[in-house]
Amino acid sequence: MYMSNKEAHKQLIQLLDIKIKLSSGYSLPKIGKMPILSLSPNNWQKAASIAAKLNYRFVSMWAQDLNNIFELNIVLELHNSYLLLRALIDNNAPTIASFTPYFLAANLLERHTHDMFGINFSNHPDNRRWTRHLAWGADQFPLRKNFPVESLMTTPTPPDSNYPFTQIIGSGVCEVPVGPVHAGIIEPGHFRFQITGEDILKLEIRLGYTHKGIEKIAEGREVNSLIKLAGRVSGDSTAAHAWAACAALENAINLEIPNRALYIRAIICERERIANHLGDFASVCNDVAYTFAYYQLMRLKELWLRINAQIFGHRFMMDCIIPGGVTTDLNSENCQALHKQISDFKLELDELIVIFEAHFGLHNRIKTTGILTAEQAASLGVLGYVGRASGHKFDLRHDVAYPPYDKFKIHVPVFNTGDVLARLRVRFQEILVALDLIDQLLNTLPSGAIHTPWVAPNKVVEGIGLIEGWRGEIITFVRLGDDNLVERYFPRDPSWFSWQALEQLIQNNIVPEFPVCNKSINGSYSGVDL
Amino acid sequence: MLKTLLKIFKVGVVTEAYLPNKDAKLECIGDACKKIIDAKFAGSLAIRHVDAGSCNGCELEIHALNNPFYDIERFNIHFVASPRHADLLLVTGPVSRHMESALITTYAAMPNPKLVLAVGTCGACGGEFGCSYASSGKVANAIPVDGIIHGCPPTPLDLLQGILELLH
């Protein structure tokens, strides 16, 4: 349903009773095309309540320390139209209403913002620290300008052994701590189970173990250095995060990117999507001992990565997307090789899916396992393949198409069962869509430059980038100072929402189903820890 | 089941065998590893991996070591679930301060003799993340390190080469 920005947000603005200068309609300041609604902190709760009633989706939140005042930002979305809410908060007594009672999706982001800035979200239902373990104290806030980036700790940081996990008390209830070090080759995180026998009564997830201060060390970087950092927020999404950060920068100075560069960016991003979906499908099957699928798909993934290395110079195409365009061009030989691999893969996948769909043992384990209902998905604001397996069709490439996707018709597969099987099927369909898309991108590849030089703005600018990474919608905010260096960088990976979904969908499952449920979500740890 | 078997036979064995114009490098490195492992580790090298704060890129390449092309288990290298079963600790990432204790505890739980390899640019020198309030930088800042594998991320061949150089 298409609705212009004006139409989409008119109701919210009217209900908030805000006086906006009218000429032939209202006109709000913008970042790119995103209108900014500045509110007084007193109106924040009212805004949350009205937005929730109007069925807005919570998209992102971040704060800024603007020297003597904090600025809180929330992005909402309705009918494919985004809106940025802003409030200025007194930094001597930084308190503002929480959005969490109205939007569950705001939960972890508000706790993170508290840990990093010291902003108190009154009536937030959970006052426990999130990102902060013990590397800094309760009265310290790393993203405040007066907090030095160098460490204050000289001894090894103690483990966070006394974190108050919620417990279930009762006869026969056991508490099982898992992690941060896990049995397999995987990122670190803590999973605290409350169980009776094998039944999971409750799962609480605690992350923050790979917190590297990305937001803090982004400050003071020049743009190329920022993109290098962005590409390492979450290694498996290196291309998507780099593109989102570039898009934010380019949005900030209104830099037009050559079409050929945009097409190559999309080819890179779609190749990243396919590589991860192959690996995920393989790993989900491995977690239920279906090793035939694991080895066949990991074989295909290896072939895929080798072509990436051959054509783009890096198996994961890291550092290929830069401000202004891309680093590698494609000649006709490259295009032929890419086309050939796609047609080879289509044949392989056609054969394999018949085998997978007929396998009783696989289906027995993953059908009806780890169900995330459509209502749960909506209330948690989940995105990407997790949302699409539970009936939520939103895909930036289709619904808020950015170049070059605005030139193509993107098919978005949706399933409604919300179980592990659905999350596999969505990924498989997305692989097929992406294979076709790369073919089309190659067939219509425009001629021209692959890069345009960055133009230093020499003034304060802000930009927002929105990219459909393989996990879902990435929204990245960048602010540059008048010295052209980064003042603020906040990448919102879609995993912020899917981790919460995991806590919900695991209920009513047994402990041995946890690995496959976790893998079916495959949230990024470092993408959230920052 | 029939389709499964047919597919298996059709694909065949892709593990790269030693042929002059095939992946000779992989085979050479792998064979060399196997010889040392046979001699010094009674035919089995057990590796425990710990992510001390990586972006997950290195993990993807470590996973690839177990895919049918590299198949490192044929060189008698395998990954174990517990540090108590491990000969070698493979550490990825800069050491996030929130993982410091867990890394130290994991290292302490390994019985002697034990080896540590720091993986990737981050493991070697802190990478993009360096030292800060949140990161204590390279792995050697937290635990003793016996070798380094450079790369961002290091490829599966780089990883195998690194293991070989350590074993020499």
XYZ file of C-alpha atoms in Angstrom:
698
model
C 0.000 0.000 0.000
C 1.684 3.181 -1.115
C 1.250 6.225 1.027
C 3.284 9.378 0.800
C 5.233 10.454 3.863
C 2.775 13.276 4.413
C -0.245 11.006 4.470
C 1.365 8.237 6.534
C 2.348 10.398 9.472
C -0.369 13.025 9.355
C -2.536 11.158 11.835
C 0.278 10.771 14.374
C 1.145 14.439 14.119
C -2.469 15.520 14.489
C -3.042 13.275 17.497
C 0.130 14.631 19.093
C -1.343 18.066 18.729
C 1.829 19.529 17.324
C 1.762 22.908 15.696
C 3.528 22.621 12.388
C 3.850 25.573 10.053
C 1.418 25.044 7.271
C 1.825 26.483 3.824
C 0.220 24.231 1.272
C 0.589 21.321 3.650
C 3.008 20.509 6.424
C 6.698 20.380 5.863
C 9.144 18.745 8.231
C 12.934 18.861 8.245
C 14.399 15.669 6.845
C 17.397 13.399 6.788
C 17.378 12.321 3.167
C 13.720 11.492 2.596
C 13.016 10.671 6.250
C 11.005 13.362 8.015
C 12.132 14.411 11.483
C 9.553 15.085 14.157
C 11.080 16.942 17.082
C 9.212 16.397 20.319
C 9.604 17.677 23.822
C 10.513 14.881 26.270
C 7.120 15.417 27.914
C 5.439 14.252 24.731
C 7.561 11.131 24.340
C 5.243 8.722 26.126
C 2.188 10.117 24.350
C 3.991 9.590 21.028
C 4.739 5.967 21.951
C 1.157 5.313 22.953
C -0.345 6.861 19.817
C 2.190 5.252 17.487
C 1.456 1.856 19.013
C -2.295 2.349 18.548
C -1.754 3.392 14.930
C 0.267 0.170 14.419
C 3.635 1.702 13.693
C 6.623 -0.645 13.617
C 9.570 0.171 15.903
C 12.681 0.327 13.745
C 15.651 1.705 15.690
C 16.872 3.873 18.534
C 20.120 5.662 19.301
C 21.260 8.672 21.280
C 23.856 11.389 20.719
C 25.852 13.457 23.187
C 25.697 16.900 21.608
C 27.887 18.578 24.270
C 25.629 19.844 27.026
C 22.553 18.018 25.840
C 21.542 14.497 24.832
C 19.516 13.852 21.718
C 17.387 10.711 21.614
C 16.360 9.321 18.235
C 13.704 6.738 17.423
C 12.776 5.587 13.943
C 9.297 4.212 13.312
C 7.717 2.862 10.155
C 4.150 2.781 8.878
C 2.936 1.743 5.442
C 6.538 1.614 4.198
C 7.155 5.196 5.251
C 9.755 6.013 7.912
C 9.632 8.726 10.549
C 12.392 9.943 12.864
C 11.364 11.128 16.310
C 13.812 13.338 18.179
C 13.900 14.661 21.706
C 16.506 16.731 23.496
C 17.170 15.645 27.063
C 18.911 17.545 29.821
C 22.199 15.715 30.370
C 22.297 16.558 34.083
C 19.133 14.607 34.792
C 18.606 12.525 31.677
C 15.233 10.856 32.056
C 12.590 10.155 29.478
C 9.651 7.785 29.082
C 10.329 4.263 27.861
C 8.899 3.046 24.552
C 9.132 -0.582 25.723
C 5.697 -0.832 27.349
C 4.297 0.026 23.908
C 6.910 -1.610 21.650
C 8.660 -4.776 22.881
C 11.172 -4.240 20.088
C 12.527 -1.210 21.984
C 13.565 -3.289 25.019
C 17.217 -4.114 24.366
C 17.965 -0.904 22.495
C 16.791 1.202 25.457
C 18.854 -0.862 27.894
C 21.865 -0.479 25.592
C 21.283 3.284 25.351
C 21.139 3.452 29.146
C 24.397 1.539 29.542
C 26.176 3.746 27.013
C 24.741 7.197 27.840
C 23.156 6.957 31.259
C 19.732 7.976 29.973
C 17.052 6.644 32.319
C 13.972 5.228 30.674
C 11.278 5.594 33.277
C 8.729 2.769 33.405
C 10.996 0.437 31.436
C 9.947 -2.992 32.733
C 13.540 -4.272 33.026
C 16.145 -2.067 34.698
C 19.035 -4.510 34.465
C 22.157 -3.650 32.511
C 22.439 -5.205 29.040
C 25.647 -4.335 27.160
C 27.592 -3.459 30.311
C 29.169 -6.391 32.065
C 32.046 -5.360 34.331
C 34.400 -3.490 31.999
C 33.042 -0.190 33.264
C 31.109 0.858 36.364
C 27.427 1.604 36.869
C 28.162 5.301 37.106
C 30.192 5.407 33.895
C 28.838 5.862 30.390
C 31.207 5.157 27.473
C 29.443 7.159 24.770
C 29.410 10.368 26.773
C 31.948 12.788 25.376
C 33.760 13.010 28.740
C 34.469 9.241 28.868
C 37.928 8.431 27.473
C 38.143 5.721 24.817
C 41.247 4.240 26.507
C 40.577 1.742 29.177
C 40.266 2.445 32.855
C 40.903 -1.187 33.764
C 44.389 -2.529 34.258
C 43.633 -5.994 35.596
C 41.766 -8.708 33.697
C 38.093 -7.796 33.752
C 36.281 -10.078 36.197
C 33.497 -12.325 34.890
C 29.962 -11.039 35.325
C 29.064 -13.823 37.765
C 26.412 -12.018 39.747
C 24.087 -10.919 36.988
C 20.535 -11.285 38.296
C 18.915 -13.711 35.874
C 15.218 -14.232 36.490
C 14.679 -17.589 38.097
C 11.725 -19.886 38.268
C 11.322 -21.416 41.696
C 9.516 -24.686 42.132
C 9.833 -28.376 42.794
C 11.953 -30.056 40.133
C 12.979 -26.832 38.400
C 16.637 -26.746 37.356
C 18.651 -23.789 36.166
C 21.107 -24.524 33.355
C 23.789 -21.995 32.386
C 25.225 -22.329 28.871
C 28.136 -20.223 27.657
C 29.725 -17.844 26.945
C 32.142 -20.443 25.611
C 30.086 -22.897 23.552
C 30.777 -26.462 22.473
C 31.022 -25.658 18.783
C 32.745 -23.062 16.656
C 30.478 -20.134 17.337
C 30.347 -16.653 18.855
C 30.082 -16.323 22.638
C 26.852 -15.607 24.479
C 25.067 -16.831 27.577
C 21.846 -18.823 27.592
C 20.219 -19.327 30.993
C 17.577 -22.053 30.948
C 14.954 -22.802 33.568
C 13.859 -26.383 32.953
C 11.883 -29.272 34.380
C 13.167 -32.519 32.946
C 13.747 -31.624 29.320
C 10.991 -29.042 29.047
C 12.162 -25.472 28.748
C 10.093 -23.237 30.994
C 12.077 -20.116 30.218
C 15.172 -19.050 28.311
C 16.990 -15.854 29.120
C 19.690 -14.692 26.719
C 22.539 -12.471 27.801
C 24.905 -11.009 25.221
C 27.607 -8.328 25.359
C 30.551 -10.739 25.404
C 31.977 -9.428 22.135
C 31.436 -5.755 22.931
C 34.376 -3.950 21.358
C 33.301 -0.334 21.705
C 32.524 0.015 17.985
C 30.371 3.102 18.477
C 33.099 4.796 20.520
C 36.016 3.923 18.257
C 34.028 5.062 15.205
C 34.260 8.612 16.544
C 37.036 10.647 14.992
C 37.475 8.366 11.975
C 37.504 9.672 8.462
C 34.964 8.111 6.089
C 37.068 5.344 4.512
C 38.151 4.182 7.934
C 34.518 4.159 9.085
C 33.534 1.828 6.249
C 36.387 -0.532 7.126
C 34.973 -0.657 10.641
C 31.385 -1.044 9.407
C 32.434 -4.075 7.387
C 33.586 -5.727 10.610
C 30.507 -5.137 12.765
C 29.267 -8.571 11.740
C 31.656 -10.489 9.481
C 29.045 -12.577 7.704
C 27.213 -9.348 6.777
C 30.338 -7.429 5.854
C 28.941 -6.288 2.487
C 25.506 -5.293 3.776
C 26.859 -3.329 6.739
C 29.452 -1.608 4.559
C 26.724 -0.680 2.076
C 24.415 0.596 4.842
C 27.187 2.805 6.227
C 28.122 4.046 2.730
C 24.450 4.727 2.027
C 24.232 6.787 5.218
C 27.306 8.812 4.246
C 26.145 9.269 0.657
C 22.678 10.192 1.886
C 24.235 12.799 4.164
C 25.905 14.680 1.325
C 23.440 13.731 -1.401
C 26.128 11.976 -3.410
C 24.849 10.263 -6.528
C 26.414 6.867 -7.100
C 27.072 5.679 -10.664
C 24.520 3.045 -11.754
C 27.139 0.460 -12.578
C 28.467 0.720 -9.031
C 24.966 0.264 -7.602
C 24.399 -2.857 -9.698
C 27.722 -4.339 -8.563
C 26.874 -3.508 -4.949
C 23.619 -5.433 -5.378
C 25.408 -8.389 -6.982
C 27.823 -8.451 -4.019
C 24.979 -8.207 -1.494
C 22.952 -10.939 -3.186
C 26.005 -13.202 -3.308
C 26.452 -12.595 0.417
C 22.803 -13.487 0.978
C 23.163 -16.762 -0.890
C 26.401 -17.786 0.857
C 24.856 -17.314 4.288
C 21.569 -18.996 3.444
C 23.468 -22.041 2.105
C 25.561 -22.209 5.275
C 22.529 -21.742 7.542
C 20.465 -24.394 5.770
C 23.439 -26.742 6.064
C 23.949 -25.998 9.760
C 20.284 -26.337 10.701
C 20.283 -29.783 9.092
C 23.549 -30.664 10.838
C 21.992 -29.760 14.187
C 19.413 -32.511 13.657
C 22.071 -34.947 12.397
C 21.037 -34.714 8.730
C 24.643 -34.665 7.600
C 23.919 -35.414 3.944
C 22.399 -31.921 3.595
C 25.213 -30.383 5.651
C 27.975 -31.706 3.445
C 26.204 -31.096 0.128
C 25.382 -27.478 1.004
C 28.784 -26.729 2.546
C 30.291 -28.078 -0.662
C 28.156 -25.626 -2.648
C 29.019 -22.778 -0.282
C 32.732 -23.464 -0.759
C 32.336 -23.309 -4.548
C 30.408 -20.051 -4.106
C 33.111 -18.457 -1.934
C 35.849 -19.509 -4.352
C 34.154 -17.615 -7.180
C 33.872 -14.610 -4.839
C 37.636 -14.793 -4.289
C 38.332 -15.225 -7.986
C 36.164 -12.324 -9.136
C 36.069 -9.917 -6.196
C 39.417 -10.749 -4.607
C 37.989 -11.860 -1.266
C 35.922 -14.900 -0.273
C 33.501 -12.679 1.629
C 33.926 -9.601 -0.598
C 35.107 -7.615 2.427
C 36.207 -4.034 1.681
C 34.713 -4.182 -1.837
C 32.022 -1.611 -1.080
C 33.473 1.835 -0.352
C 32.120 5.380 -0.151
C 31.212 6.417 -3.688
C 30.976 2.964 -5.213
C 32.855 -0.320 -5.363
C 36.489 -1.350 -5.750
C 36.133 -4.086 -8.365
C 34.691 -3.985 -11.848
C 33.302 -6.949 -13.776
C 34.525 -7.782 -17.240
C 32.663 -10.053 -19.653
C 34.673 -13.086 -18.538
C 33.663 -12.431 -14.927
C 30.018 -12.068 -15.934
C 30.122 -15.337 -17.826
C 31.645 -17.131 -14.840
C 28.961 -15.677 -12.559
C 26.165 -16.692 -14.959
C 27.600 -20.205 -15.275
C 27.794 -20.718 -11.544
C 24.188 -19.601 -11.174
C 22.907 -22.078 -13.734
C 25.033 -24.864 -12.179
C 23.638 -24.040 -8.748
C 20.048 -23.988 -9.955
C 20.444 -27.545 -11.233
C 22.078 -28.694 -7.979
C 19.482 -27.040 -5.782
C 16.605 -28.431 -7.863
C 17.959 -31.928 -7.222
C 18.689 -31.365 -3.553
C 15.393 -29.786 -2.510
C 13.476 -32.837 -3.735
C 15.617 -35.000 -1.477
C 15.340 -32.641 1.494
C 11.582 -32.232 1.254
C 11.117 -35.999 1.092
C 13.248 -36.722 4.153
C 11.037 -37.890 6.988
C 13.736 -37.724 9.668
C 14.486 -34.075 8.937
C 10.846 -33.049 8.922
C 10.142 -35.015 12.076
C 12.658 -32.837 13.934
C 11.920 -29.420 12.487
C 8.241 -29.360 11.634
C 6.345 -27.605 14.463
C 9.644 -27.029 16.281
C 10.357 -23.547 17.575
C 7.146 -21.895 16.422
C 7.117 -18.097 16.374
C 3.547 -16.985 15.792
C 2.623 -14.081 13.546
C 1.452 -12.113 16.596
C 4.720 -12.692 18.435
C 6.684 -11.714 15.340
C 4.694 -8.498 14.965
C 4.981 -7.505 18.622
C 8.744 -8.135 18.597
C 9.269 -6.294 15.299
C 11.219 -9.181 13.796
C 12.537 -8.831 10.312
C 14.133 -10.757 7.481
C 13.676 -14.482 7.063
C 12.525 -14.800 10.694
C 9.640 -12.419 10.034
C 8.900 -13.928 6.620
C 8.616 -17.423 8.071
C 5.956 -16.055 10.407
C 3.845 -14.217 7.899
C 5.591 -10.821 7.791
C 6.432 -9.952 4.250
C 8.454 -6.753 4.733
C 11.551 -6.627 2.544
C 13.254 -3.311 1.790
C 14.136 -4.426 -1.728
C 10.440 -4.779 -2.460
C 8.697 -2.339 -0.118
C 11.100 0.599 0.099
C 13.144 -0.224 -2.967
C 16.463 1.572 -3.147
C 18.620 1.704 -6.268
C 19.220 -0.594 -8.095
C 16.379 -2.739 -6.691
C 13.840 -0.127 -7.759
C 14.423 -1.342 -11.324
C 13.449 -4.943 -10.584
C 10.455 -6.882 -9.470
C 11.540 -8.685 -6.291
C 9.590 -11.749 -5.250
C 9.351 -12.091 -1.457
C 8.563 -15.619 -0.204
C 6.416 -15.796 2.911
C 5.395 -18.740 5.064
C 2.941 -18.743 7.939
C 3.857 -21.711 10.101
C 6.740 -19.952 11.887
C 8.595 -23.162 12.697
C 12.186 -24.172 11.926
C 10.976 -25.806 8.700
C 9.427 -22.524 7.560
C 12.652 -20.649 8.319
C 14.509 -23.172 6.145
C 12.010 -22.943 3.308
C 12.122 -19.141 3.317
C 15.894 -19.195 3.032
C 15.757 -21.704 0.190
C 13.260 -19.600 -1.735
C 15.343 -16.492 -1.102
C 18.369 -18.260 -2.576
C 16.398 -18.964 -5.760
C 15.132 -15.374 -5.929
C 18.664 -14.049 -5.423
C 20.103 -16.346 -8.111
C 17.564 -15.009 -10.625
C 18.185 -11.465 -9.474
C 21.941 -11.701 -9.989
C 21.295 -13.023 -13.506
C 19.079 -10.028 -14.219
C 21.555 -7.578 -12.701
C 24.305 -9.022 -14.881
C 22.154 -8.959 -18.002
C 21.253 -5.301 -17.546
C 24.542 -4.105 -16.057
C 24.897 -0.427 -17.054
C 28.166 0.807 -18.449
C 30.118 3.570 -16.820
C 32.188 4.281 -13.757
C 32.241 2.075 -10.684
C 33.124 4.879 -8.337
C 32.610 8.571 -7.782
C 34.912 10.543 -5.490
C 33.808 11.447 -1.982
C 33.104 15.147 -1.527
C 33.968 16.424 1.950
C 30.995 18.435 3.197
C 33.032 20.663 5.566
C 29.986 21.085 7.789
C 27.927 18.939 10.134
C 25.817 16.449 8.178
C 23.660 13.485 9.141
C 22.606 10.549 7.011
C 20.637 7.336 7.300
C 21.230 4.214 5.223
C 18.646 1.449 4.810
C 19.788 -1.821 3.277
C 18.211 -5.290 3.156
C 21.064 -7.413 4.466
C 20.730 -11.189 4.390
C 19.308 -11.188 7.934
C 16.904 -8.338 7.187
C 16.645 -4.573 7.385
C 19.827 -2.795 8.449
C 19.391 0.874 9.355
C 22.562 2.889 9.925
C 22.955 6.436 11.210
C 26.039 8.541 10.619
C 26.839 12.056 11.697
C 29.950 13.883 10.447
C 31.374 16.954 12.161
C 32.513 20.077 10.397
C 36.008 18.561 10.366
C 34.579 15.770 8.118
C 35.277 13.173 10.812
C 32.709 10.800 12.274
C 30.880 12.092 15.325
C 28.353 9.281 15.597
C 27.878 5.877 13.979
C 25.053 3.544 14.902
C 24.358 0.427 12.843
C 21.119 -1.344 13.810
C 21.480 -4.972 12.784
C 18.156 -6.888 12.536
C 19.466 -9.323 15.167
C 18.431 -6.833 17.896
C 14.917 -8.181 17.368
C 15.521 -11.815 16.465
C 17.323 -12.584 19.747
C 14.150 -11.657 21.604
C 12.187 -13.851 19.218
C 14.419 -16.806 20.154
C 13.485 -16.388 23.830
C 9.820 -16.644 22.834
C 9.879 -19.414 20.270
C 11.913 -21.799 22.435
C 9.119 -22.089 24.984
C 7.265 -25.403 24.886
C 10.267 -27.036 23.234
C 12.757 -29.395 24.819
C 16.398 -28.653 25.580
C 17.794 -30.786 22.717
C 15.852 -28.595 20.272
C 17.686 -25.487 21.384
C 20.670 -25.747 19.010
C 18.478 -26.167 15.935
C 16.140 -23.373 17.036
C 19.087 -21.086 17.662
C 20.577 -21.943 14.293
C 17.273 -21.385 12.540
C 17.350 -17.796 13.843
C 21.130 -17.343 13.575
C 21.254 -13.940 15.196
C 24.511 -12.049 15.045
C 26.209 -11.730 18.438
C 28.838 -9.161 17.508
C 26.299 -7.241 15.401
C 24.357 -6.548 18.587
C 27.230 -6.319 21.088
C 28.976 -3.552 19.075
C 16.579 -42.796 -0.104
C 17.319 -43.765 -3.674
C 17.575 -40.137 -4.748
C 19.943 -39.489 -1.812
C 22.236 -42.332 -2.843
C 22.130 -41.331 -6.491
C 23.108 -37.764 -5.589
C 25.987 -39.012 -3.442
C 27.300 -41.187 -6.248
C 26.834 -38.432 -8.795
C 28.755 -35.831 -6.797
C 31.447 -38.303 -5.841
C 34.304 -37.454 -3.537
C 35.365 -33.843 -3.879
C 38.072 -33.959 -1.221
C 41.051 -32.569 -3.001
C 43.462 -35.419 -3.633
C 47.073 -34.969 -4.527
C 47.207 -34.449 -8.259
C 49.922 -32.316 -9.872
C 47.520 -29.719 -11.247
C 44.871 -29.897 -8.501
C 45.159 -28.421 -5.035
C 48.684 -29.620 -4.403
C 49.250 -26.903 -1.847
C 46.428 -28.082 0.413
C 47.574 -31.663 0.187
C 51.221 -30.801 0.914
C 50.384 -28.714 3.938
C 47.893 -31.277 5.183
C 50.303 -34.173 4.743
C 53.056 -32.309 6.522
C 50.677 -31.589 9.417
C 49.693 -35.233 9.572
C 53.325 -36.383 9.804
C 54.055 -34.127 12.752
C 50.760 -34.965 14.430
C 51.512 -38.678 14.046
C 54.954 -38.166 15.549
C 54.261 -35.696 18.333
C 50.556 -36.019 19.121
C 50.080 -39.789 18.860
C 48.133 -39.341 15.656
C 45.544 -36.818 16.835
C 45.532 -33.065 17.308
C 42.552 -31.837 19.279
C 41.630 -28.189 18.783
C 39.377 -26.119 21.032
C 38.143 -22.881 19.426
C 37.232 -19.806 21.463
C 35.807 -16.593 20.061
C 37.209 -13.886 22.322
C 35.398 -11.072 20.511
C 35.595 -11.576 16.762
C 33.188 -10.293 14.132
C 32.492 -13.919 13.188
C 34.389 -13.758 9.888
C 37.197 -15.995 11.145
C 34.650 -18.516 12.446
C 33.248 -18.937 8.930
C 36.677 -19.951 7.625
C 37.300 -22.284 10.557
C 33.959 -23.933 9.760
C 35.138 -24.311 6.163
C 38.053 -26.471 7.363
C 35.486 -29.172 8.043
C 33.784 -28.965 4.646
C 34.337 -31.733 2.082
C 37.032 -29.793 0.193
C 39.433 -29.296 3.100
C 38.233 -32.142 5.317
C 40.934 -31.625 7.918
C 39.896 -34.688 9.896
C 41.811 -36.772 7.359
C 44.974 -35.001 8.571
C 44.113 -36.148 12.108
C 43.008 -32.695 13.184
C 39.656 -32.424 14.911
C 37.714 -29.906 16.975
C 36.645 -30.764 20.517
C 33.918 -29.429 22.758
C 35.962 -29.092 25.923
C 39.314 -27.419 26.661
C 40.074 -30.415 28.851
C 40.300 -32.537 25.704
C 42.367 -30.038 23.736
C 46.005 -29.804 22.645
C 45.619 -26.503 20.842
C 43.529 -23.422 21.615
C 42.462 -21.493 18.511
C 41.457 -17.973 19.510
C 39.666 -15.582 17.169
C 39.039 -11.911 17.583
C 40.538 -9.159 19.676
C 39.917 -9.946 23.343
C 36.754 -8.158 24.365
C 37.076 -7.212 28.043
C 33.807 -9.052 28.620
C 35.394 -12.285 27.357
C 38.751 -11.902 29.074
C 37.965 -14.043 32.106
C 36.252 -16.741 30.073
C 39.277 -16.947 27.765
C 41.714 -17.160 30.679
C 39.599 -19.831 32.388
C 39.376 -21.850 29.171
C 43.161 -21.683 28.714
C 43.709 -22.696 32.356
C 41.406 -25.690 31.906
C 43.620 -27.149 29.179
C 46.021 -29.797 30.433
C 49.734 -29.469 29.631
C 51.356 -29.544 27.153
C 49.181 -26.978 25.389
C 49.523 -24.553 22.506
C 47.723 -21.330 21.573
C 47.207 -19.881 18.106
C 45.894 -16.326 17.713
C 43.798 -16.179 14.557
C 43.367 -13.252 12.223
C 44.472 -9.643 12.182
C 42.399 -9.018 15.310
C 43.929 -11.933 17.195
C 47.401 -10.948 16.056
C 47.321 -7.244 16.829
C 43.807 -6.129 17.733
C 42.825 -5.272 14.150
C 40.337 -2.429 13.667
C 39.418 -2.611 17.349
C 42.768 -2.252 19.076
C 42.851 -1.479 22.788
C 40.077 0.521 24.398
C 37.723 0.557 27.367
C 36.003 -2.408 25.691
C 38.835 -4.370 24.075
C 42.158 -5.522 25.486
C 43.509 -5.959 21.960
C 45.578 -8.896 20.732
C 45.197 -12.352 22.267
C 48.755 -12.215 23.629
C 47.617 -9.454 25.981
C 45.419 -11.973 27.804
C 47.100 -15.393 27.534
C 50.448 -16.755 26.275
C 50.395 -17.219 22.485
C 52.581 -19.678 20.576
C 51.735 -18.633 17.034
C 49.773 -16.216 14.883
C 47.734 -16.683 11.707
C 47.312 -13.419 9.822
C 44.345 -12.588 7.589
C 41.004 -10.841 7.652
C 39.809 -13.487 7.757
C 42.563 -16.032 7.081
C 41.447 -18.524 4.417
C 41.133 -22.225 5.300
C 44.529 -22.780 3.622
C 46.043 -19.959 5.705
C 44.638 -21.622 8.821
C 46.095 -24.998 7.920
C 49.445 -23.374 7.063
C 49.412 -21.634 10.412
C 48.772 -24.860 12.273
C 51.618 -26.512 10.362
C 54.079 -23.736 11.144
C 53.187 -23.961 14.798
C 53.712 -27.705 14.865
C 57.187 -27.428 13.322
